[in-house]
């Protein structure tokens, strides 16, 4: 029981980060029908930019809360500009091209970002300087750090804010209209290019925050970290129903919990043959099962018009 | 108000519209009739900015608008009800109407526009919280028209408003067309139902394989043997 609660908590925290990244995949897919494989790497850039900022600011002896605010703000700005440029340079010229062309371009952009990061930051792991000393909390006999709690609460706030924005604001309505019928949205006066660019900026900015969270959570950064994170977030988006914003939130949290629970019990279940280092198996097991059993995902509209 | 000169619309190398001239004067209701594939919808799409014409010139309200995007034209009062209605299926009826008011930001005037839409189509008021995709075809057509009126158009383009609708619903839609025309909105409508279109309109153009073959008063066209034989089934 204690393992269960512990892994549930770990899973929700990790899952909330997956969910933030999954939002970027699902929003872009919803509006363009494009799987932006570079999104995981945008998150990686966000993580490394915030790491560097933390290193610089910590060396200057600035208090931790200010450091985190500046690092987050810096990462958001860099990623927003990056997302905007990628859309403009790599995807917009291919808007009317067959679907395979932008997909392959996305993979190209992903590789470009990875190796640009390797040039800038090197290929070694980068450690986070110790700037915060998280307090230990105990709930239902399980351990939780104040950092984990803060990550989870901030992620939930961002997700709730985004859902509210898309549901009620004029811009959010225009985003949904563009997603459902870009031509008619244009007839209503919506400049769909602006909406698409805005979607990239929004997804990338949220990805940047997720990158900062990952850095704080694991205390490490690496130029290739966006790959696995991206695949898992993509799996979360597919699990929830890709294109569905609420689905990305649900899928992310679920995937985090499934992965944590499974890695917590895998040792006992296999008599010690497989350890928790096999945790990554479960994300992809989930992906395969969803694609076989319910390709539209948990909340996706069943119609299968795309893909 | 709208004048079209030698307009050509092509898809790849295939010309759907082969250099047509067309005129709509302020306050008029004009019909563009013709068989399937005559190029009527392509013409309308070029006028509304959904398609870029390959050649020719379009003037609206005293300025050239050739090739201008749709989102720009609607701000100048040129709106279109697209073929197949084009409602946003997963937005509610009220949200669809709100999209029609996207270009406006005067809250009280928008509220009045909502009132007018719901008075014109009480059916939509009953269903305002329902996703538009759950409406019947006729209700969707009403919604598409109500939504276009939310833009406060001065020139309204209607693409096949009667398509796929039951006869009673077609009557209702054309009643609305007349009501909107009575409010002083200029209209250009594309129709396959030639009889109803010509009975509703002031003037008409007949299109055949990308060219305009006849242009006259609606009454004259209705009684012309050529039109009666080809489009009225006599």
Short mmCIF file of C-alpha atoms in Angstrom, two decimals:
data_model
loop_
_atom_site.label_atom_id
_atom_site.label_comp_id
_atom_site.label_asym_id
_atom_site.label_seq_id
_atom_site.Cartn_x
_atom_site.Cartn_y
_atom_site.Cartn_z
CA UNK A 1 0.00 0.00 0.00
CA UNK A 2 2.81 2.37 0.85
CA UNK A 3 4.55 1.62 -2.45
CA UNK A 4 1.26 2.26 -4.21
CA UNK A 5 0.70 5.71 -2.71
CA UNK A 6 4.35 6.60 -3.18
CA UNK A 7 4.36 5.61 -6.84
CA UNK A 8 1.01 7.28 -7.42
CA UNK A 9 2.43 10.57 -6.13
CA UNK A 10 5.64 10.20 -8.15
CA UNK A 11 3.55 9.34 -11.19
CA UNK A 12 1.28 12.36 -10.88
CA UNK A 13 4.24 14.72 -10.58
CA UNK A 14 6.07 13.21 -13.54
CA UNK A 15 2.79 12.91 -15.45
CA UNK A 16 2.01 16.59 -14.99
CA UNK A 17 5.29 17.38 -16.78
CA UNK A 18 4.46 14.89 -19.56
CA UNK A 19 1.07 16.57 -19.86
CA UNK A 20 2.62 20.01 -20.34
CA UNK A 21 4.79 18.70 -23.17
CA UNK A 22 1.88 16.70 -24.62
CA UNK A 23 -0.14 19.94 -24.91
CA UNK A 24 2.37 21.25 -27.43
CA UNK A 25 2.03 18.13 -29.57
CA UNK A 26 -1.73 18.04 -29.42
CA UNK A 27 -2.36 21.75 -30.11
CA UNK A 28 -0.19 21.72 -33.22
CA UNK A 29 -1.68 18.44 -34.40
CA UNK A 30 -5.19 19.78 -33.81
CA UNK A 31 -4.64 22.85 -35.93
CA UNK A 32 -2.29 21.58 -38.67
CA UNK A 33 -2.64 17.78 -38.59
CA UNK A 34 1.14 17.77 -38.14
CA UNK A 35 3.06 15.73 -35.58
CA UNK A 36 5.74 18.22 -34.62
CA UNK A 37 8.54 15.81 -33.74
CA UNK A 38 10.76 18.77 -32.89
CA UNK A 39 8.61 19.65 -29.89
CA UNK A 40 10.50 17.38 -27.47
CA UNK A 41 13.70 19.11 -28.53
CA UNK A 42 12.19 22.55 -28.01
CA UNK A 43 11.56 21.38 -24.45
CA UNK A 44 15.20 20.27 -24.28
CA UNK A 45 16.33 23.75 -25.39
CA UNK A 46 14.10 25.21 -22.68
CA UNK A 47 15.72 22.89 -20.14
CA UNK A 48 19.29 23.71 -21.16
CA UNK A 49 18.68 27.46 -21.42
CA UNK A 50 17.20 27.49 -17.92
CA UNK A 51 20.10 25.35 -16.66
CA UNK A 52 22.64 27.78 -18.03
CA UNK A 53 20.75 30.76 -16.61
CA UNK A 54 20.58 29.05 -13.20
CA UNK A 55 24.33 28.37 -13.29
CA UNK A 56 25.14 31.97 -14.21
CA UNK A 57 22.74 33.57 -11.76
CA UNK A 58 23.66 31.22 -8.90
CA UNK A 59 27.32 32.13 -9.38
CA UNK A 60 26.31 35.78 -9.06
CA UNK A 61 24.78 35.04 -5.67
CA UNK A 62 21.18 35.98 -6.53
CA UNK A 63 18.42 34.53 -4.27
CA UNK A 64 16.86 31.26 -5.46
CA UNK A 65 13.26 32.43 -6.17
CA UNK A 66 14.55 35.26 -8.38
CA UNK A 67 16.86 32.81 -10.18
CA UNK A 68 13.97 30.45 -10.92
CA UNK A 69 11.76 33.27 -12.17
CA UNK A 70 14.46 34.63 -14.47
CA UNK A 71 15.48 31.16 -15.68
CA UNK A 72 11.85 30.29 -16.45
CA UNK A 73 11.25 33.63 -18.16
CA UNK A 74 14.42 33.31 -20.23
CA UNK A 75 13.59 29.77 -21.31
CA UNK A 76 10.02 30.77 -22.23
CA UNK A 77 11.30 33.65 -24.35
CA UNK A 78 13.93 31.59 -26.18
CA UNK A 79 11.49 28.72 -26.85
CA UNK A 80 8.68 31.03 -27.98
CA UNK A 81 10.97 32.66 -30.53
CA UNK A 82 12.29 29.25 -31.56
CA UNK A 83 8.77 27.83 -32.04
CA UNK A 84 7.72 30.88 -34.03
CA UNK A 85 10.79 30.66 -36.29
CA UNK A 86 10.44 26.92 -36.86
CA UNK A 87 6.82 27.35 -37.95
CA UNK A 88 7.68 30.25 -40.24
CA UNK A 89 10.81 28.76 -41.82
CA UNK A 90 10.24 25.00 -41.81
CA UNK A 91 6.49 24.33 -41.78
CA UNK A 92 4.64 27.25 -43.37
CA UNK A 93 6.20 26.82 -46.83
CA UNK A 94 4.94 23.21 -46.74
CA UNK A 95 1.38 24.05 -45.66
CA UNK A 96 -0.11 22.81 -48.93
CA UNK A 97 2.40 20.00 -49.49
CA UNK A 98 1.53 16.30 -49.07
CA UNK A 99 1.44 15.27 -45.41
CA UNK A 100 4.67 13.31 -45.50
CA UNK A 101 6.79 16.38 -46.39
CA UNK A 102 6.19 18.38 -43.18
CA UNK A 103 6.47 15.20 -41.12
CA UNK A 104 9.95 14.48 -42.47
CA UNK A 105 10.82 18.16 -42.05
CA UNK A 106 9.81 17.89 -38.38
CA UNK A 107 12.24 15.01 -37.91
CA UNK A 108 14.91 17.10 -39.63
CA UNK A 109 14.24 20.06 -37.34
CA UNK A 110 14.44 17.72 -34.35
CA UNK A 111 17.90 16.49 -35.38
CA UNK A 112 19.00 20.04 -36.13
CA UNK A 113 18.00 21.19 -32.64
CA UNK A 114 19.71 18.22 -30.97
CA UNK A 115 23.04 18.74 -32.65
CA UNK A 116 22.91 22.51 -32.34
CA UNK A 117 22.45 21.94 -28.61
CA UNK A 118 25.36 19.49 -28.63
CA UNK A 119 27.52 22.22 -30.23
CA UNK A 120 26.46 24.85 -27.73
CA UNK A 121 26.33 22.82 -24.52
CA UNK A 122 28.53 19.84 -25.36
CA UNK A 123 27.55 16.17 -25.21
CA UNK A 124 28.11 15.58 -21.51
CA UNK A 125 25.47 15.69 -18.80
CA UNK A 126 25.15 19.09 -17.19
CA UNK A 127 24.47 19.17 -13.45
CA UNK A 128 22.17 21.65 -11.77
CA UNK A 129 23.87 23.72 -9.06
CA UNK A 130 22.22 23.29 -5.69
CA UNK A 131 20.14 26.40 -5.29
CA UNK A 132 17.15 25.04 -3.42
CA UNK A 133 16.84 22.66 -0.49
CA UNK A 134 13.36 21.11 -0.88
CA UNK A 135 11.55 20.26 2.36
CA UNK A 136 10.34 16.68 2.89
CA UNK A 137 6.62 16.25 3.33
CA UNK A 138 4.77 13.08 4.31
CA UNK A 139 1.28 12.25 3.01
CA UNK A 140 -0.41 8.89 3.74
CA UNK A 141 2.98 7.49 4.68
CA UNK A 142 4.52 8.49 1.34
CA UNK A 143 7.38 10.91 0.82
CA UNK A 144 6.92 14.06 -1.20
CA UNK A 145 9.31 16.98 -1.56
CA UNK A 146 8.11 20.55 -1.61
CA UNK A 147 9.71 20.78 -5.08
CA UNK A 148 7.53 17.94 -6.39
CA UNK A 149 4.46 19.58 -4.89
CA UNK A 150 5.36 22.92 -6.45
CA UNK A 151 5.94 21.33 -9.89
CA UNK A 152 2.60 19.54 -9.74
CA UNK A 153 0.66 22.62 -8.61
CA UNK A 154 2.27 24.91 -11.19
CA UNK A 155 1.66 22.38 -13.98
CA UNK A 156 -2.00 22.04 -12.95
CA UNK A 157 -2.40 25.82 -12.85
CA UNK A 158 -0.92 26.20 -16.33
CA UNK A 159 -3.15 23.42 -17.71
CA UNK A 160 -6.30 24.80 -16.10
CA UNK A 161 -5.42 28.26 -17.38
CA UNK A 162 -4.88 26.98 -20.90
CA UNK A 163 -8.14 24.98 -20.95
CA UNK A 164 -10.01 28.04 -19.68
CA UNK A 165 -8.33 30.25 -22.28
CA UNK A 166 -9.23 27.93 -25.17
CA UNK A 167 -12.77 27.45 -23.90
CA UNK A 168 -13.74 31.04 -23.20
CA UNK A 169 -11.50 33.61 -24.90
CA UNK A 170 -12.04 35.10 -28.36
CA UNK A 171 -8.59 33.88 -29.41
CA UNK A 172 -9.30 30.40 -28.02
CA UNK A 173 -12.54 30.22 -29.98
CA UNK A 174 -10.69 31.30 -33.12
CA UNK A 175 -8.14 28.53 -32.47
CA UNK A 176 -10.90 25.92 -32.26
CA UNK A 177 -12.62 27.32 -35.36
CA UNK A 178 -9.36 27.25 -37.33
CA UNK A 179 -8.80 23.67 -36.22
CA UNK A 180 -12.27 22.62 -37.42
CA UNK A 181 -12.34 24.51 -40.72
CA UNK A 182 -9.51 26.90 -41.59
CA UNK A 183 -11.15 28.21 -44.80
CA UNK A 184 -14.38 29.17 -43.06
CA UNK A 185 -12.45 30.63 -40.12
CA UNK A 186 -10.81 32.87 -42.75
CA UNK A 187 -14.25 33.88 -44.03
CA UNK A 188 -15.08 34.98 -40.47
CA UNK A 189 -12.09 37.31 -40.48
CA UNK A 190 -9.60 35.06 -38.70
CA UNK A 191 -6.05 35.37 -40.03
CA UNK A 192 -5.27 31.67 -39.74
CA UNK A 193 -1.51 32.23 -40.16
CA UNK A 194 -1.53 34.32 -37.00
CA UNK A 195 -3.52 31.67 -35.14
CA UNK A 196 -1.13 28.91 -36.24
CA UNK A 197 1.94 30.96 -35.28
CA UNK A 198 0.33 31.74 -31.93
CA UNK A 199 -0.32 28.04 -31.33
CA UNK A 200 3.38 27.28 -31.87
CA UNK A 201 4.41 30.09 -29.54
CA UNK A 202 2.00 28.93 -26.85
CA UNK A 203 3.04 25.26 -27.09
CA UNK A 204 6.75 26.12 -27.10
CA UNK A 205 6.42 28.45 -24.10
CA UNK A 206 4.63 25.76 -22.11
CA UNK A 207 7.31 23.28 -23.25
CA UNK A 208 9.98 25.65 -21.90
CA UNK A 209 8.37 25.59 -18.45
CA UNK A 210 8.25 21.79 -18.64
CA UNK A 211 11.97 21.83 -19.52
CA UNK A 212 12.76 23.89 -16.43
CA UNK A 213 10.69 21.48 -14.32
CA UNK A 214 12.57 18.45 -15.68
CA UNK A 215 15.89 20.10 -14.86
CA UNK A 216 14.77 20.83 -11.31
CA UNK A 217 13.25 17.36 -10.91
CA UNK A 218 16.21 15.30 -12.12
CA UNK A 219 18.97 17.85 -11.47
CA UNK A 220 20.46 17.12 -14.90
CA UNK A 221 20.32 18.28 -18.48
CA UNK A 222 21.57 16.71 -21.71
CA UNK A 223 21.32 17.56 -25.41
CA UNK A 224 19.46 14.29 -26.14
CA UNK A 225 16.98 14.54 -23.25
CA UNK A 226 14.22 15.84 -25.52
CA UNK A 227 14.06 12.61 -27.50
CA UNK A 228 12.65 10.25 -24.89
CA UNK A 229 10.65 13.02 -23.24
CA UNK A 230 9.15 13.91 -26.62
CA UNK A 231 8.24 10.31 -27.40
CA UNK A 232 6.56 9.90 -24.02
CA UNK A 233 4.66 13.16 -24.32
CA UNK A 234 3.59 12.15 -27.82
CA UNK A 235 2.39 8.83 -26.38
CA UNK A 236 0.47 10.76 -23.72
CA UNK A 237 -1.15 12.91 -26.41
CA UNK A 238 -2.15 9.81 -28.39
CA UNK A 239 -3.45 8.11 -25.24
CA UNK A 240 -5.69 11.09 -24.48
CA UNK A 241 -6.75 11.49 -28.11
CA UNK A 242 -4.37 13.58 -30.21
CA UNK A 243 -5.79 16.98 -31.11
CA UNK A 244 -7.79 17.08 -27.87
CA UNK A 245 -6.37 19.47 -25.27
CA UNK A 246 -8.18 17.94 -22.29
CA UNK A 247 -7.03 14.55 -23.59
CA UNK A 248 -3.38 15.61 -23.44
CA UNK A 249 -3.78 16.52 -19.78
CA UNK A 250 -5.51 13.23 -18.97
CA UNK A 251 -3.06 11.20 -21.09
CA UNK A 252 -0.03 12.83 -19.50
CA UNK A 253 -1.17 12.22 -15.94
CA UNK A 254 -2.24 8.66 -16.74
CA UNK A 255 1.00 7.82 -18.48
CA UNK A 256 3.04 9.16 -15.57
CA UNK A 257 1.03 7.08 -13.10
CA UNK A 258 1.15 3.92 -15.24
CA UNK A 259 4.89 4.27 -15.68
CA UNK A 260 5.58 4.90 -11.98
CA UNK A 261 3.33 2.14 -10.73
CA UNK A 262 4.69 -0.35 -13.22
CA UNK A 263 8.31 0.49 -12.42
CA UNK A 264 7.50 0.28 -8.71
CA UNK A 265 6.10 -3.23 -9.00
CA UNK A 266 8.08 -4.69 -11.91
CA UNK A 267 10.80 -6.08 -9.61
CA UNK A 268 8.30 -7.99 -7.46
CA UNK A 269 6.23 -9.17 -10.42
CA UNK A 270 9.14 -10.63 -12.38
CA UNK A 271 10.93 -12.05 -9.34
CA UNK A 272 13.74 -9.56 -9.73
CA UNK A 273 14.51 -10.35 -13.39
CA UNK A 274 13.50 -6.87 -14.58
CA UNK A 275 14.24 -3.78 -12.48
CA UNK A 276 12.78 -0.26 -12.49
CA UNK A 277 15.34 0.73 -15.13
CA UNK A 278 12.95 -0.93 -17.60
CA UNK A 279 10.35 1.79 -16.88
CA UNK A 280 10.49 3.17 -20.41
CA UNK A 281 8.97 -0.05 -21.75
CA UNK A 282 5.59 0.86 -20.31
CA UNK A 283 5.13 4.11 -22.17
CA UNK A 284 5.55 2.33 -25.47
CA UNK A 285 3.46 -0.63 -24.38
CA UNK A 286 0.72 1.91 -23.74
CA UNK A 287 1.29 3.48 -27.17
CA UNK A 288 0.98 0.11 -28.92
CA UNK A 289 -2.12 -0.85 -26.94
CA UNK A 290 -3.87 2.46 -27.63
CA UNK A 291 -3.09 2.29 -31.34
CA UNK A 292 -4.44 -1.26 -31.52
CA UNK A 293 -7.48 -0.97 -29.24
CA UNK A 294 -8.59 2.66 -29.44
CA UNK A 295 -6.68 4.61 -32.10
CA UNK A 296 -8.68 7.81 -31.48
CA UNK A 297 -7.53 7.82 -27.83
CA UNK A 298 -9.59 8.20 -24.68
CA UNK A 299 -11.18 11.58 -25.46
CA UNK A 300 -10.59 11.86 -29.22
CA UNK A 301 -13.60 12.15 -31.49
CA UNK A 302 -14.14 8.79 -33.13
CA UNK A 303 -14.09 9.40 -36.84
CA UNK A 304 -10.54 8.76 -37.86
CA UNK A 305 -10.68 11.38 -40.62
CA UNK A 306 -7.00 12.25 -40.27
CA UNK A 307 -3.69 10.30 -40.36
CA UNK B 1 -20.52 47.60 -55.97
CA UNK B 2 -18.77 44.53 -57.33
CA UNK B 3 -17.33 44.31 -60.78
CA UNK B 4 -15.45 41.40 -62.25
CA UNK B 5 -13.35 41.71 -65.35
CA UNK B 6 -11.99 38.75 -67.38
CA UNK B 7 -11.69 36.56 -64.27
CA UNK B 8 -9.81 33.28 -64.72
CA UNK B 9 -9.67 30.59 -62.01
CA UNK B 10 -7.53 27.52 -62.61
CA UNK B 11 -6.73 24.40 -60.62
CA UNK B 12 -3.30 23.29 -61.73
CA UNK B 13 -3.53 23.63 -65.49
CA UNK B 14 -7.30 23.19 -65.72
CA UNK B 15 -9.34 26.35 -66.12
CA UNK B 16 -12.59 26.21 -64.18
CA UNK B 17 -13.49 29.83 -64.96
CA UNK B 18 -12.41 31.13 -68.36
CA UNK B 19 -12.37 34.92 -68.25
CA UNK B 20 -15.83 36.01 -67.16
CA UNK B 21 -17.26 39.52 -66.69
CA UNK B 22 -19.84 40.11 -64.01
CA UNK B 23 -21.43 43.07 -62.25
CA UNK B 24 -23.42 43.43 -59.03
CA UNK B 25 -24.90 46.85 -58.27
CA UNK B 26 -25.68 48.14 -54.81
CA UNK B 27 -28.98 46.82 -53.46
CA UNK B 28 -29.33 44.14 -56.13
CA UNK B 29 -29.87 40.43 -55.67
CA UNK B 30 -28.11 38.61 -58.50
CA UNK B 31 -28.22 34.91 -59.33
CA UNK B 32 -25.46 32.90 -60.94
CA UNK B 33 -27.03 29.72 -62.27
CA UNK B 34 -25.76 26.78 -64.24
CA UNK B 35 -25.16 23.06 -64.17
CA UNK B 36 -22.80 21.13 -61.92
CA UNK B 37 -19.17 21.94 -62.71
CA UNK B 38 -19.97 25.09 -64.69
CA UNK B 39 -17.54 27.08 -62.54
CA UNK B 40 -20.06 28.88 -60.33
CA UNK B 41 -18.53 27.91 -57.00
CA UNK B 42 -15.01 28.61 -58.23
CA UNK B 43 -16.14 32.10 -59.23
CA UNK B 44 -17.60 32.70 -55.78
CA UNK B 45 -14.49 31.37 -54.04
CA UNK B 46 -12.31 33.75 -56.04
CA UNK B 47 -14.61 36.67 -55.13
CA UNK B 48 -14.52 35.87 -51.42
CA UNK B 49 -10.75 35.44 -51.32
CA UNK B 50 -10.68 31.67 -50.73
CA UNK B 51 -9.03 31.10 -54.11
CA UNK B 52 -6.45 33.25 -55.84
CA UNK B 53 -7.55 34.02 -59.41
CA UNK B 54 -4.98 33.22 -62.09
CA UNK B 55 -5.93 36.28 -64.13
CA UNK B 56 -8.44 39.09 -64.29
CA UNK B 57 -9.48 41.83 -61.95
CA UNK B 58 -12.03 42.15 -59.17
CA UNK B 59 -13.18 45.55 -57.89
CA UNK B 60 -15.29 45.95 -54.79
CA UNK B 61 -16.62 49.18 -53.36
CA UNK B 62 -14.36 51.30 -55.51
CA UNK B 63 -11.08 49.46 -54.90
CA UNK B 64 -9.30 46.52 -56.48
CA UNK B 65 -9.44 43.40 -54.30
CA UNK B 66 -8.00 40.79 -56.69
CA UNK B 67 -6.17 38.10 -54.69
CA UNK B 68 -6.85 39.69 -51.29
CA UNK B 69 -7.33 37.06 -48.54
CA UNK B 70 -10.79 36.32 -47.15
CA UNK B 71 -10.01 37.54 -43.63
CA UNK B 72 -9.23 40.95 -45.10
CA UNK B 73 -12.34 41.17 -47.31
CA UNK B 74 -14.83 40.31 -44.56
CA UNK B 75 -13.59 43.35 -42.64
CA UNK B 76 -14.67 45.43 -45.63
CA UNK B 77 -18.17 43.95 -45.54
CA UNK B 78 -17.82 41.17 -48.09
CA UNK B 79 -19.04 37.92 -46.49
CA UNK B 80 -19.82 34.48 -47.86
CA UNK B 81 -21.93 31.51 -46.84
CA UNK B 82 -19.78 28.67 -48.16
CA UNK B 83 -20.94 25.64 -50.09
CA UNK B 84 -21.87 22.78 -47.78
CA UNK B 85 -22.60 25.36 -45.05
CA UNK B 86 -19.22 25.07 -43.29
CA UNK B 87 -20.47 25.32 -39.72
CA UNK B 88 -17.87 24.56 -37.05
CA UNK B 89 -19.21 21.15 -35.94
CA UNK B 90 -17.71 21.04 -32.44
CA UNK B 91 -18.52 24.63 -31.56
CA UNK B 92 -21.97 25.31 -30.14
CA UNK B 93 -24.56 27.25 -32.13
CA UNK B 94 -23.87 30.33 -30.00
CA UNK B 95 -20.10 29.95 -30.49
CA UNK B 96 -20.60 29.66 -34.25
CA UNK B 97 -22.55 32.92 -34.21
CA UNK B 98 -19.85 34.50 -32.04
CA UNK B 99 -17.33 33.52 -34.74
CA UNK B 100 -19.47 35.51 -37.18
CA UNK B 101 -18.96 38.52 -34.93
CA UNK B 102 -15.19 37.91 -34.73
CA UNK B 103 -14.34 41.11 -36.58
CA UNK B 104 -16.50 43.27 -34.32
CA UNK B 105 -15.79 44.32 -30.75
CA UNK B 106 -18.73 46.56 -29.85
CA UNK B 107 -20.39 44.39 -27.20
CA UNK B 108 -23.87 45.94 -27.19
CA UNK B 109 -24.16 45.89 -31.00
CA UNK B 110 -23.05 42.24 -31.03
CA UNK B 111 -25.72 41.44 -28.44
CA UNK B 112 -28.30 43.07 -30.75
CA UNK B 113 -27.00 40.97 -33.66
CA UNK B 114 -27.48 37.82 -31.56
CA UNK B 115 -31.06 38.92 -30.82
CA UNK B 116 -31.74 39.49 -34.50
CA UNK B 117 -30.29 36.08 -35.45
CA UNK B 118 -32.44 34.33 -32.85
CA UNK B 119 -35.55 36.28 -33.95
CA UNK B 120 -34.92 35.43 -37.58
CA UNK B 121 -34.32 31.74 -36.73
CA UNK B 122 -36.06 30.80 -33.46
CA UNK B 123 -34.83 27.26 -34.03
CA UNK B 124 -31.26 28.40 -33.42
CA UNK B 125 -32.26 30.01 -30.13
CA UNK B 126 -33.64 26.68 -28.93
CA UNK B 127 -30.38 24.96 -29.83
CA UNK B 128 -27.89 27.64 -28.88
CA UNK B 129 -25.92 25.41 -26.48
CA UNK B 130 -25.80 22.42 -28.84
CA UNK B 131 -22.74 21.56 -30.96
CA UNK B 132 -23.47 22.67 -34.52
CA UNK B 133 -22.54 19.22 -35.84
CA UNK B 134 -25.67 17.77 -34.21
CA UNK B 135 -28.05 20.05 -36.18
CA UNK B 136 -30.01 18.88 -39.22
CA UNK B 137 -28.91 20.05 -42.67
CA UNK B 138 -31.56 22.77 -42.78
CA UNK B 139 -30.70 24.02 -39.33
CA UNK B 140 -27.03 24.13 -40.31
CA UNK B 141 -27.91 26.22 -43.35
CA UNK B 142 -29.86 28.62 -41.11
CA UNK B 143 -26.87 28.79 -38.80
CA UNK B 144 -24.48 29.45 -41.69
CA UNK B 145 -26.69 32.31 -42.91
CA UNK B 146 -27.21 33.73 -39.43
CA UNK B 147 -23.47 33.54 -38.83
CA UNK B 148 -22.68 35.40 -42.06
CA UNK B 149 -25.18 38.12 -41.05
CA UNK B 150 -23.30 38.50 -37.75
CA UNK B 151 -20.41 39.86 -39.89
CA UNK B 152 -22.81 42.74 -40.90
CA UNK B 153 -22.10 42.25 -44.60
CA UNK B 154 -22.83 44.83 -47.27
CA UNK B 155 -22.31 42.25 -49.98
CA UNK B 156 -23.25 38.66 -49.17
CA UNK B 157 -22.20 35.75 -51.38
CA UNK B 158 -24.33 32.61 -51.03
CA UNK B 159 -23.02 29.34 -52.40
CA UNK B 160 -25.77 26.78 -53.11
CA UNK B 161 -27.99 27.63 -50.13
CA UNK B 162 -30.62 25.03 -51.14
CA UNK B 163 -28.22 22.13 -51.64
CA UNK B 164 -29.38 18.88 -50.08
CA UNK B 165 -32.35 20.42 -48.27
CA UNK B 166 -35.98 19.30 -48.10
CA UNK B 167 -38.38 21.44 -50.22
CA UNK B 168 -39.99 23.07 -47.19
CA UNK B 169 -36.58 24.07 -45.86
CA UNK B 170 -35.59 25.44 -49.28
CA UNK B 171 -38.66 27.71 -49.16
CA UNK B 172 -37.68 28.88 -45.69
CA UNK B 173 -34.11 29.63 -46.77
CA UNK B 174 -35.29 31.67 -49.77
CA UNK B 175 -37.74 33.56 -47.57
CA UNK B 176 -34.72 34.53 -45.49
CA UNK B 177 -32.81 35.57 -48.59
CA UNK B 178 -35.69 37.92 -49.46
CA UNK B 179 -35.86 39.22 -45.89
CA UNK B 180 -32.13 39.95 -45.85
CA UNK B 181 -32.35 41.63 -49.26
CA UNK B 182 -35.18 43.80 -47.93
CA UNK B 183 -32.79 45.05 -45.25
CA UNK B 184 -30.62 46.44 -48.02
CA UNK B 185 -27.89 43.77 -48.18
CA UNK B 186 -26.62 43.27 -51.71
CA UNK B 187 -26.42 39.59 -52.65
CA UNK B 188 -24.89 37.33 -55.23
CA UNK B 189 -26.13 33.78 -55.04
CA UNK B 190 -25.05 30.65 -56.83
CA UNK B 191 -27.80 28.09 -57.30
CA UNK B 192 -28.66 24.93 -59.11
CA UNK B 193 -32.34 25.49 -58.35
CA UNK B 194 -32.62 27.95 -61.25
CA UNK B 195 -36.35 28.59 -61.00
CA UNK B 196 -36.34 29.56 -57.34
CA UNK B 197 -33.16 31.59 -57.77
CA UNK B 198 -34.51 33.60 -60.68
CA UNK B 199 -37.85 34.15 -58.95
CA UNK B 200 -35.99 35.63 -55.99
CA UNK B 201 -33.43 37.74 -57.84
CA UNK B 202 -33.37 40.94 -59.86
CA UNK B 203 -30.88 39.78 -62.46
CA UNK B 204 -29.22 36.55 -63.45
CA UNK B 205 -26.15 35.15 -65.16
CA UNK B 206 -26.10 31.71 -66.75
CA UNK B 207 -22.79 29.89 -66.66
CA UNK B 208 -21.74 26.96 -68.83
CA UNK B 209 -18.33 25.24 -68.73
CA UNK B 210 -16.47 28.20 -67.29
CA UNK B 211 -18.07 30.96 -69.35
CA UNK B 212 -21.11 33.20 -69.01
CA UNK B 213 -23.50 32.41 -71.84
CA UNK B 214 -26.50 34.56 -70.87
CA UNK B 215 -27.02 37.66 -68.76
CA UNK B 216 -30.32 39.45 -68.33
CA UNK B 217 -33.18 40.44 -66.05
CA UNK B 218 -34.36 37.53 -63.97
CA UNK B 219 -37.87 37.76 -65.50
CA UNK B 220 -36.52 37.72 -69.04
CA UNK B 221 -34.30 34.74 -68.26
CA UNK B 222 -37.21 32.88 -66.67
CA UNK B 223 -39.19 33.19 -69.87
CA UNK B 224 -36.29 32.61 -72.26
CA UNK B 225 -36.71 29.33 -74.15
CA UNK B 226 -33.02 28.54 -73.78
CA UNK B 227 -33.14 28.71 -69.97
CA UNK B 228 -36.51 26.96 -69.77
CA UNK B 229 -35.18 24.05 -71.76
CA UNK B 230 -31.76 23.69 -70.14
CA UNK B 231 -32.47 24.53 -66.49
CA UNK B 232 -36.18 24.42 -65.83
CA UNK B 233 -36.74 21.00 -67.39
CA UNK B 234 -39.27 22.02 -70.04
#
